[in-house]
């Protein structure tokens, strides 16, 4: 009978009575209700108090009915209570096919407590303790998760200390609740969990607030424990309690989650812009070497962005290369606009390079007698830079991995600029001759070091992660300008170190922001090609909204702002 009670409780708990009631009475789809799930924080905003209360009471009655039924057959309260709670939190697959979200089980818990009270399983004073704890903590913190867990903990501790029969049941429910709310706890630590009473504008429902989402990844293993919720990983790895290789192998099997939220961006038209930073825990080498796992994680992240209310989703850094540069991810998640950020990235290069060359001349450099090196010249972006600077300089060094392709590229440039001296090399040491260095590789680690750079050199680093090692700043007179970096309007605030400098973002993220702010979702960048019209669009709209393209090295010198 105990096993039967567990199974029947699970089946009844799986019935999506509350969410179906909301759908039938409001006609709204489940995705409209929910930032994470069909929780108290969300339902009150999107369907009104009457429908929300009725839906909540259906969950209460569902749990009460199951326990009353098995009390009639003299079955203990542990198994039916556990079954209905598990069924509600982890329902049968049909609920997923109906696109009905899971709840967090507060109505189920109240139904269980009501049944215990009515059926004489627990005294009123014992059940009043978790209720008061729940209400008090929510009043103080406004986090429903903390209230739920604290209430269950208070019930378990009191029941255990007073020898009440529900001690075992409440302890099991507490364990299940801790597991169900583990991601919410992490979000509370990372300051990304919605609060009760939080205005829906935070989740993209206010026309004066623009909400986008952007996918990031750790550049190094140490970035994994940047979020407050994951700082415990650092000591475990450094002390060898958790072998680094085990952690790395585990990463592709973890789920992406919101790790931070960028706020404080004020567009020139007066609107606020927020960006959810969704972390996909794979290292650059893993993203590049395991395409299947990378696409799977990017698809999950896009679905999470959609569930959190974002209107657009950007693929950052190495994520921008997966799934045919975003095409496969967009096909898998068609109801949110996805971009790899290529158009605005190309636009920032187009806008910044002339300004950089002029700044170089203003600082005393002689372009007509200068040598420039382009690292990563086998790539589209780097070779595009080579074409831009070719008519301005006297000598050009193309550096890449494929010598044959480099030679073909150099012949193209020689035909157009016969006066230009062009060399090709597969050795990055050739940069040591250059006055100007432009680098745009897809290498996950730095490729330029002190031995590759001469004093006074100007370096335009388009690599993400950066191609330039920080040690190069020790070279006298060196200027390092981060390529594809943008300063958004307002006072940007975030908690994670994005490795672009304070208040700075990559151009691919800025494209996601601009696309969302203008609702120009047909301007998304997908695949390898970018349209000239889209490049011009993002340059014009970015300037109109207040985005500034970085063309100077903030930490070394103040060069004239020319863009």
Short mmCIF file of N, CA, C and O in Angstrom, two decimals, residues 268 341-354 388 484-486 507 510-511 514-515 518 523 525 531-551 562-563:
data_model
loop_
_atom_site.label_atom_id
_atom_site.label_comp_id
_atom_site.label_asym_id
_atom_site.label_seq_id
_atom_site.Cartn_x
_atom_site.Cartn_y
_atom_site.Cartn_z
N UNK A 268 19.83 56.59 -25.24
CA UNK A 268 19.59 58.02 -25.45
C UNK A 268 18.11 58.35 -25.55
O UNK A 268 17.72 59.50 -25.33
N UNK A 341 26.46 38.24 -33.74
CA UNK A 341 27.10 39.54 -33.56
C UNK A 341 28.08 39.95 -34.63
O UNK A 341 28.81 40.93 -34.46
N UNK A 342 28.11 39.23 -35.75
CA UNK A 342 29.13 39.49 -36.75
C UNK A 342 29.04 40.84 -37.44
O UNK A 342 30.06 41.43 -37.78
N UNK A 343 27.82 41.34 -37.65
CA UNK A 343 27.66 42.59 -38.40
C UNK A 343 28.24 43.78 -37.65
O UNK A 343 29.02 44.57 -38.21
N UNK A 344 27.88 43.93 -36.38
CA UNK A 344 28.38 45.09 -35.64
C UNK A 344 29.87 44.93 -35.32
O UNK A 344 30.61 45.93 -35.27
N UNK A 345 30.32 43.69 -35.14
CA UNK A 345 31.75 43.47 -34.94
C UNK A 345 32.53 43.95 -36.16
O UNK A 345 33.53 44.67 -36.04
N UNK A 346 32.04 43.58 -37.36
CA UNK A 346 32.68 44.06 -38.58
C UNK A 346 32.57 45.58 -38.68
O UNK A 346 33.51 46.25 -39.12
N UNK A 347 31.43 46.11 -38.25
CA UNK A 347 31.24 47.56 -38.30
C UNK A 347 32.20 48.30 -37.39
O UNK A 347 32.72 49.37 -37.76
N UNK A 348 32.45 47.75 -36.21
CA UNK A 348 33.38 48.42 -35.29
C UNK A 348 34.80 48.43 -35.85
O UNK A 348 35.54 49.40 -35.66
N UNK A 349 35.16 47.35 -36.53
CA UNK A 349 36.48 47.31 -37.16
C UNK A 349 36.55 48.35 -38.28
O UNK A 349 37.52 49.12 -38.38
N UNK A 350 35.51 48.38 -39.10
CA UNK A 350 35.46 49.34 -40.20
C UNK A 350 35.55 50.77 -39.69
O UNK A 350 36.21 51.63 -40.30
N UNK A 351 34.88 51.03 -38.54
CA UNK A 351 34.88 52.38 -37.99
C UNK A 351 36.17 52.69 -37.24
O UNK A 351 36.63 53.84 -37.25
N UNK A 352 36.75 51.71 -36.60
CA UNK A 352 37.88 51.96 -35.70
C UNK A 352 39.23 52.03 -36.41
O UNK A 352 40.11 52.81 -36.01
N UNK A 353 39.42 51.22 -37.46
CA UNK A 353 40.73 51.16 -38.10
C UNK A 353 41.18 52.52 -38.66
O UNK A 353 42.31 52.95 -38.42
N UNK A 354 40.33 53.25 -39.40
CA UNK A 354 40.77 54.57 -39.87
C UNK A 354 41.13 55.50 -38.72
O UNK A 354 42.12 56.25 -38.80
N UNK A 388 42.00 47.01 -45.73
CA UNK A 388 41.74 48.40 -45.34
C UNK A 388 43.02 49.20 -45.18
O UNK A 388 43.08 50.38 -45.54
N UNK A 484 36.86 45.62 -31.47
CA UNK A 484 35.51 45.10 -31.29
C UNK A 484 34.96 45.34 -29.91
O UNK A 484 34.12 44.58 -29.43
N UNK A 485 35.42 46.40 -29.23
CA UNK A 485 34.97 46.71 -27.88
C UNK A 485 34.15 48.00 -27.92
O UNK A 485 34.51 48.95 -28.60
N UNK A 486 33.06 47.99 -27.17
CA UNK A 486 32.09 49.09 -27.22
C UNK A 486 31.76 49.53 -25.80
O UNK A 486 31.69 48.70 -24.88
N UNK A 507 31.55 43.85 -29.12
CA UNK A 507 30.63 44.34 -30.15
C UNK A 507 29.51 43.35 -30.41
O UNK A 507 28.38 43.75 -30.74
N UNK A 510 26.94 44.07 -27.99
CA UNK A 510 26.30 45.34 -28.33
C UNK A 510 25.32 45.15 -29.48
O UNK A 510 24.25 45.78 -29.51
N UNK A 511 25.65 44.28 -30.44
CA UNK A 511 24.70 44.01 -31.53
C UNK A 511 23.41 43.42 -30.99
O UNK A 511 22.31 43.80 -31.43
N UNK A 514 21.47 46.32 -29.47
CA UNK A 514 20.91 47.24 -30.46
C UNK A 514 19.76 46.58 -31.21
O UNK A 514 18.72 47.20 -31.46
N UNK A 515 19.92 45.32 -31.57
CA UNK A 515 18.86 44.60 -32.26
C UNK A 515 17.60 44.53 -31.42
O UNK A 515 16.48 44.70 -31.91
N UNK A 518 15.96 48.13 -31.00
CA UNK A 518 15.30 48.62 -32.22
C UNK A 518 14.24 47.64 -32.73
O UNK A 518 13.52 47.97 -33.68
N UNK A 523 17.61 41.80 -38.70
CA UNK A 523 19.00 42.19 -38.89
C UNK A 523 19.96 41.26 -38.16
O UNK A 523 21.14 41.59 -38.01
N UNK A 525 22.62 38.43 -37.24
CA UNK A 525 23.78 37.87 -37.95
C UNK A 525 23.81 36.37 -37.71
O UNK A 525 23.97 35.92 -36.58
N UNK A 531 25.87 41.26 -44.14
CA UNK A 531 25.44 42.17 -45.20
C UNK A 531 25.96 43.58 -44.91
O UNK A 531 25.94 44.03 -43.77
N UNK A 532 26.38 44.25 -45.97
CA UNK A 532 26.87 45.62 -45.82
C UNK A 532 25.79 46.52 -45.24
O UNK A 532 26.07 47.40 -44.42
N UNK A 533 24.54 46.27 -45.65
CA UNK A 533 23.43 47.08 -45.14
C UNK A 533 23.26 46.90 -43.64
O UNK A 533 22.95 47.86 -42.92
N UNK A 534 23.48 45.68 -43.15
CA UNK A 534 23.36 45.43 -41.71
C UNK A 534 24.51 46.10 -40.94
O UNK A 534 24.31 46.62 -39.84
N UNK A 535 25.70 46.06 -41.51
CA UNK A 535 26.84 46.73 -40.87
C UNK A 535 26.56 48.21 -40.70
O UNK A 535 26.75 48.78 -39.62
N UNK A 536 26.08 48.84 -41.76
CA UNK A 536 25.76 50.27 -41.69
C UNK A 536 24.62 50.54 -40.72
O UNK A 536 24.63 51.54 -40.00
N UNK A 537 23.64 49.63 -40.69
CA UNK A 537 22.50 49.79 -39.77
C UNK A 537 22.98 49.84 -38.32
O UNK A 537 22.59 50.72 -37.55
N UNK A 538 23.83 48.89 -37.96
CA UNK A 538 24.27 48.84 -36.55
C UNK A 538 25.17 50.01 -36.20
O UNK A 538 25.13 50.52 -35.07
N UNK A 539 25.99 50.46 -37.14
CA UNK A 539 26.81 51.64 -36.87
C UNK A 539 25.94 52.87 -36.63
O UNK A 539 26.17 53.64 -35.69
N UNK A 540 24.92 53.05 -37.46
CA UNK A 540 24.05 54.23 -37.33
C UNK A 540 23.18 54.14 -36.08
O UNK A 540 23.08 55.11 -35.31
N UNK A 541 22.53 52.98 -35.87
CA UNK A 541 21.65 52.83 -34.72
C UNK A 541 22.42 52.80 -33.41
O UNK A 541 21.95 53.30 -32.39
N UNK A 542 23.61 52.22 -33.44
CA UNK A 542 24.44 52.22 -32.23
C UNK A 542 24.79 53.64 -31.81
O UNK A 542 24.71 54.00 -30.63
N UNK A 543 25.17 54.46 -32.79
CA UNK A 543 25.49 55.86 -32.48
C UNK A 543 24.24 56.60 -31.99
O UNK A 543 24.31 57.38 -31.04
N UNK A 544 23.10 56.34 -32.62
CA UNK A 544 21.86 57.01 -32.21
C UNK A 544 21.46 56.67 -30.79
O UNK A 544 20.97 57.52 -30.03
N UNK A 545 21.69 55.42 -30.39
CA UNK A 545 21.30 54.96 -29.05
C UNK A 545 22.34 55.29 -27.99
O UNK A 545 22.07 55.15 -26.79
N UNK A 546 23.55 55.71 -28.41
CA UNK A 546 24.56 56.13 -27.44
C UNK A 546 25.72 55.19 -27.26
O UNK A 546 26.52 55.37 -26.33
N UNK A 547 25.88 54.18 -28.12
CA UNK A 547 27.01 53.26 -28.02
C UNK A 547 28.26 53.89 -28.64
O UNK A 547 28.18 54.50 -29.70
N UNK A 548 29.40 53.75 -27.95
CA UNK A 548 30.66 54.32 -28.44
C UNK A 548 31.66 53.21 -28.72
O UNK A 548 31.89 52.33 -27.88
N UNK A 549 32.27 53.27 -29.90
CA UNK A 549 33.29 52.29 -30.28
C UNK A 549 34.63 52.71 -29.68
O UNK A 549 35.05 53.86 -29.82
N UNK A 550 35.29 51.79 -29.01
CA UNK A 550 36.57 52.09 -28.34
C UNK A 550 37.69 52.11 -29.38
O UNK A 550 37.89 51.14 -30.12
N UNK A 551 38.43 53.23 -29.43
CA UNK A 551 39.56 53.35 -30.37
C UNK A 551 40.81 53.83 -29.66
O UNK A 551 41.69 54.42 -30.27
N UNK A 562 38.18 59.54 -32.35
CA UNK A 562 37.90 59.92 -33.74
C UNK A 562 36.69 59.22 -34.32
O UNK A 562 36.36 59.43 -35.49
N UNK A 563 36.06 58.38 -33.57
CA UNK A 563 34.91 57.65 -34.09
C UNK A 563 33.68 58.05 -33.30
O UNK A 563 33.74 58.08 -32.09
#
